[in-house]
Tab-separated table of C-alpha atoms and ligand atoms in Angstrom:
chain	number	residue	atom	x	y	z
E	1	UNK	CA	0.172	0.138	0.334
E	2	UNK	CA	1.669	3.400	-0.838
E	3	UNK	CA	1.099	6.525	1.555
E	4	UNK	CA	0.442	9.831	-0.404
E	5	UNK	CA	2.486	12.952	0.688
E	6	UNK	CA	0.248	15.811	0.929
E	7	UNK	CA	1.804	19.113	-0.080
E	8	UNK	CA	2.603	21.711	2.944
E	9	UNK	CA	3.177	25.349	2.959
E	10	UNK	CA	4.614	26.890	-0.425
E	11	UNK	CA	4.424	23.996	-2.352
E	12	UNK	CA	0.687	23.828	-1.427
E	13	UNK	CA	-0.045	27.466	-2.801
E	14	UNK	CA	1.862	26.443	-6.049
E	15	UNK	CA	-0.315	23.281	-6.572
E	16	UNK	CA	-3.749	24.799	-5.774
E	17	UNK	CA	-2.559	27.923	-8.389
E	18	UNK	CA	-1.834	25.695	-10.908
E	19	UNK	CA	-5.137	23.492	-10.608
E	20	UNK	CA	-6.827	26.979	-10.858
E	21	UNK	CA	-4.906	28.407	-13.840
E	22	UNK	CA	-7.166	27.892	-17.306
E	23	UNK	CA	-6.311	25.323	-20.094
E	24	UNK	CA	-4.951	26.607	-23.137
E	25	UNK	CA	-5.418	24.405	-25.876
E	26	UNK	CA	-2.479	23.345	-28.088
E	27	UNK	CA	-4.538	23.931	-31.183
E	28	UNK	CA	-4.606	27.298	-32.866
E	29	UNK	CA	-7.848	28.423	-34.194
E	30	UNK	CA	-7.687	29.172	-38.537
E	31	UNK	CA	-9.299	32.418	-38.728
E	32	UNK	CA	-10.410	32.173	-42.681
E	33	UNK	CA	-9.453	35.218	-44.757
E	34	UNK	CA	-12.136	38.066	-45.640
E	35	UNK	CA	-12.186	39.206	-49.225
E	36	UNK	CA	-10.160	42.314	-48.424
E	37	UNK	CA	-7.406	40.318	-47.250
E	38	UNK	CA	-7.999	38.326	-50.416
E	39	UNK	CA	-7.441	41.392	-52.708
E	40	UNK	CA	-4.766	42.497	-50.706
E	41	UNK	CA	-2.523	39.063	-51.362
E	42	UNK	CA	-3.659	38.932	-55.049
E	43	UNK	CA	-2.207	42.656	-55.302
E	44	UNK	CA	0.878	42.300	-53.836
E	45	UNK	CA	1.430	38.939	-55.696
E	46	UNK	CA	0.558	40.849	-58.858
E	47	UNK	CA	3.027	43.631	-57.980
E	48	UNK	CA	5.715	41.204	-57.384
E	49	UNK	CA	5.103	39.212	-60.621
E	50	UNK	CA	5.212	42.783	-62.605
E	51	UNK	CA	8.404	43.773	-60.595
E	52	UNK	CA	10.297	40.457	-61.576
E	53	UNK	CA	9.123	40.599	-65.060
E	54	UNK	CA	10.261	44.314	-65.243
E	55	UNK	CA	14.128	43.291	-63.824
E	56	UNK	CA	14.336	40.210	-66.050
E	57	UNK	CA	13.479	42.296	-69.180
E	58	UNK	CA	16.003	45.408	-68.073
E	59	UNK	CA	18.818	42.609	-67.535
E	60	UNK	CA	17.732	41.153	-71.173
E	61	UNK	CA	18.271	44.208	-72.957
E	62	UNK	CA	21.131	45.174	-70.962
E	63	UNK	CA	23.579	42.226	-71.658
E	64	UNK	CA	25.034	41.940	-74.952
E	65	UNK	CA	23.151	39.622	-77.141
E	66	UNK	CA	25.862	38.646	-79.334
E	67	UNK	CA	29.292	37.208	-78.052
E	68	UNK	CA	32.761	38.664	-78.622
E	69	UNK	CA	34.112	37.306	-82.239
E	70	UNK	CA	30.518	36.107	-83.056
E	71	UNK	CA	28.869	37.716	-86.160
E	72	UNK	CA	26.518	40.672	-84.619
E	73	UNK	CA	28.815	41.261	-81.917
E	74	UNK	CA	32.140	43.068	-81.238
E	75	UNK	CA	35.716	41.743	-83.250
E	76	UNK	CA	38.735	43.104	-81.927
E	77	UNK	CA	41.575	43.785	-84.606
E	78	UNK	CA	45.057	43.804	-83.539
E	79	UNK	CA	46.523	46.868	-84.960
E	80	UNK	CA	49.159	45.032	-86.067
E	81	UNK	CA	47.334	43.262	-88.453
E	82	UNK	CA	45.795	45.660	-90.532
E	83	UNK	CA	46.830	46.048	-93.948
E	84	UNK	CA	49.065	48.645	-94.708
E	85	UNK	CA	47.438	51.750	-96.787
E	86	UNK	CA	47.073	51.024	-100.717
E	87	UNK	CA	47.167	47.353	-99.806
E	88	UNK	CA	44.580	44.513	-100.542
E	89	UNK	CA	41.547	44.500	-98.202
E	90	UNK	CA	41.702	41.768	-95.853
E	91	UNK	CA	38.388	39.742	-95.359
E	92	UNK	CA	37.153	38.146	-92.013
E	93	UNK	CA	34.826	35.660	-93.286
E	94	UNK	CA	33.612	34.931	-90.016
E	95	UNK	CA	32.843	38.966	-88.940
E	96	UNK	CA	31.271	39.207	-92.777
E	97	UNK	CA	33.459	42.425	-93.256
E	98	UNK	CA	36.480	43.444	-95.034
E	99	UNK	CA	38.831	45.434	-93.694
E	100	UNK	CA	40.238	48.549	-95.677
E	101	UNK	CA	42.899	50.773	-94.781
E	102	UNK	CA	42.721	53.782	-96.735
E	103	UNK	CA	44.470	57.080	-96.798
E	104	UNK	CA	41.474	58.457	-94.910
E	105	UNK	CA	41.494	55.752	-92.217
E	106	UNK	CA	40.215	52.187	-91.548
E	107	UNK	CA	37.022	51.162	-93.124
E	108	UNK	CA	34.921	47.679	-92.430
E	109	UNK	CA	32.754	46.831	-95.313
E	110	UNK	CA	29.910	44.372	-95.449
E	111	UNK	CA	31.007	41.116	-97.589
E	112	UNK	CA	27.352	41.479	-98.860
E	113	UNK	CA	26.721	43.150	-101.944
E	114	UNK	CA	23.962	45.878	-101.918
E	115	UNK	CA	22.233	44.754	-105.090
E	116	UNK	CA	20.839	41.213	-104.399
E	117	UNK	CA	23.008	39.816	-101.749
E	118	UNK	CA	26.008	38.070	-103.390
E	119	UNK	CA	29.494	37.974	-101.862
E	120	UNK	CA	31.604	40.397	-104.039
E	121	UNK	CA	35.681	40.113	-104.430
E	122	UNK	CA	38.033	42.303	-104.082
E	123	UNK	CA	40.028	42.410	-107.828
E	124	UNK	CA	43.551	43.449	-107.388
E	125	UNK	CA	44.162	43.850	-110.988
E	126	UNK	CA	41.192	46.889	-111.181
E	127	UNK	CA	41.878	48.151	-107.623
E	128	UNK	CA	38.384	47.557	-106.868
E	129	UNK	CA	35.489	45.532	-105.379
E	130	UNK	CA	33.479	43.478	-108.131
E	131	UNK	CA	30.465	41.535	-107.980
E	132	UNK	CA	30.225	38.371	-109.618
E	133	UNK	CA	26.258	38.211	-109.923
E	134	UNK	CA	25.374	41.290	-111.815
E	135	UNK	CA	28.365	43.085	-111.994
E	136	UNK	CA	28.437	45.752	-109.538
E	137	UNK	CA	31.647	47.513	-108.929
E	138	UNK	CA	32.658	49.426	-105.913
E	139	UNK	CA	35.868	51.705	-104.694
E	140	UNK	CA	38.337	50.549	-102.585
E	141	UNK	CA	36.185	52.362	-99.720
E	142	UNK	CA	33.219	50.987	-100.961
E	143	UNK	CA	31.573	53.931	-102.736
E	144	UNK	CA	29.411	52.818	-105.669
E	145	UNK	CA	30.943	52.835	-108.978
E	146	UNK	CA	28.926	51.096	-111.685
E	147	UNK	CA	26.015	47.923	-112.035
E	148	UNK	CA	22.707	47.630	-110.567
E	149	UNK	CA	23.346	48.139	-106.926
E	150	UNK	CA	21.204	50.725	-105.521
E	151	UNK	CA	24.038	52.375	-103.011
E	152	UNK	CA	27.491	52.221	-101.568
E	153	UNK	CA	28.754	49.038	-99.737
E	154	UNK	CA	27.555	49.089	-96.298
E	155	UNK	CA	29.744	49.568	-93.102
E	156	UNK	CA	30.357	48.709	-89.714
E	157	UNK	CA	31.287	50.570	-87.238
E	158	UNK	CA	34.574	50.814	-86.356
E	159	UNK	CA	36.283	52.112	-82.727
E	160	UNK	CA	39.570	52.779	-82.159
E	161	UNK	CA	41.253	53.208	-78.647
E	162	UNK	CA	44.313	55.084	-78.227
E	163	UNK	CA	46.414	56.214	-74.965
E	164	UNK	CA	44.937	59.468	-75.916
E	165	UNK	CA	41.317	58.258	-75.847
E	166	UNK	CA	38.636	56.356	-78.444
E	167	UNK	CA	37.800	57.600	-81.642
E	168	UNK	CA	34.696	56.248	-83.100
E	169	UNK	CA	33.133	55.984	-87.010
E	170	UNK	CA	30.656	58.828	-87.675
E	171	UNK	CA	27.205	58.318	-88.813
E	172	UNK	CA	28.308	57.463	-92.620
E	173	UNK	CA	30.764	55.082	-90.844
E	174	UNK	CA	33.421	57.041	-92.462
E	175	UNK	CA	36.814	55.915	-92.335
E	176	UNK	CA	38.836	56.264	-88.823
E	177	UNK	CA	42.219	57.149	-88.139
E	178	UNK	CA	44.604	54.264	-86.339
E	179	UNK	CA	47.440	56.263	-85.447
E	180	UNK	CA	48.712	55.132	-82.033
E	181	UNK	CA	45.810	52.287	-81.771
E	182	UNK	CA	45.914	50.127	-78.887
E	183	UNK	CA	43.026	48.278	-80.065
E	184	UNK	CA	40.609	48.279	-83.044
E	185	UNK	CA	37.181	47.160	-82.559
E	186	UNK	CA	34.622	46.024	-85.172
E	187	UNK	CA	31.217	46.131	-84.307
E	188	UNK	CA	29.027	43.826	-86.251
E	189	UNK	CA	26.087	44.784	-84.652
E	190	UNK	CA	25.980	48.110	-86.197
E	191	UNK	CA	25.570	48.248	-89.545
E	192	UNK	CA	25.747	51.421	-91.651
E	193	UNK	CA	24.077	51.905	-94.782
E	194	UNK	CA	26.018	53.004	-97.664
E	195	UNK	CA	24.749	56.111	-99.957
E	196	UNK	CA	22.497	55.824	-102.669
E	197	UNK	CA	23.953	56.067	-105.791
E	198	UNK	CA	23.977	59.942	-106.914
E	199	UNK	CA	24.184	60.824	-103.138
E	200	UNK	CA	27.659	61.962	-101.974
M	301	FES	S1	24.458	40.815	-106.268
M	301	FES	FE1	25.606	42.210	-106.608
M	301	FES	S2	25.601	42.858	-108.583
M	301	FES	FE2	23.705	41.769	-108.126
């Protein structure tokens, strides 16, 4: 037979207090959201989606779409490899341009004929570009000479980086002097249309 010890004094008071304390349930009552809260959450989610889309669009447009050395992107040219003034233009099939070093500066001519898109050739004997398809002819700097082509050859923007600063093609894609060039960039993503026949 067991004997039960009856608490006395302070212990007895604590037991009495515990017995009289309200019983707290471990289950939390879930209150259903009302219409106002529901609309608030929808509005918040819409704002978050809109912000994410905006950020994605900004990043998409900020990043270059083409890698360096890929047509549509930037091609870096070592100044030491640029043809001497008066020598034959040098083709870059990957970049789809002819590099021409004229007395007025460097040019990058789009390889595609402005008539119907054939690939023209440099004819050393005649000192000009000639298209084998329909006979259009162009000067060394891409200016139209004769044939069915509607305009001079298109150009790509040239950028020359020197210790003194940066020089870029003008709006016509005109030649850029390369004196003191440390690096040369051809931007095949920036094509400048040749002047129309009869235009300067
Ligand atoms: S495509 Fe060059 S002249 Fe016709």
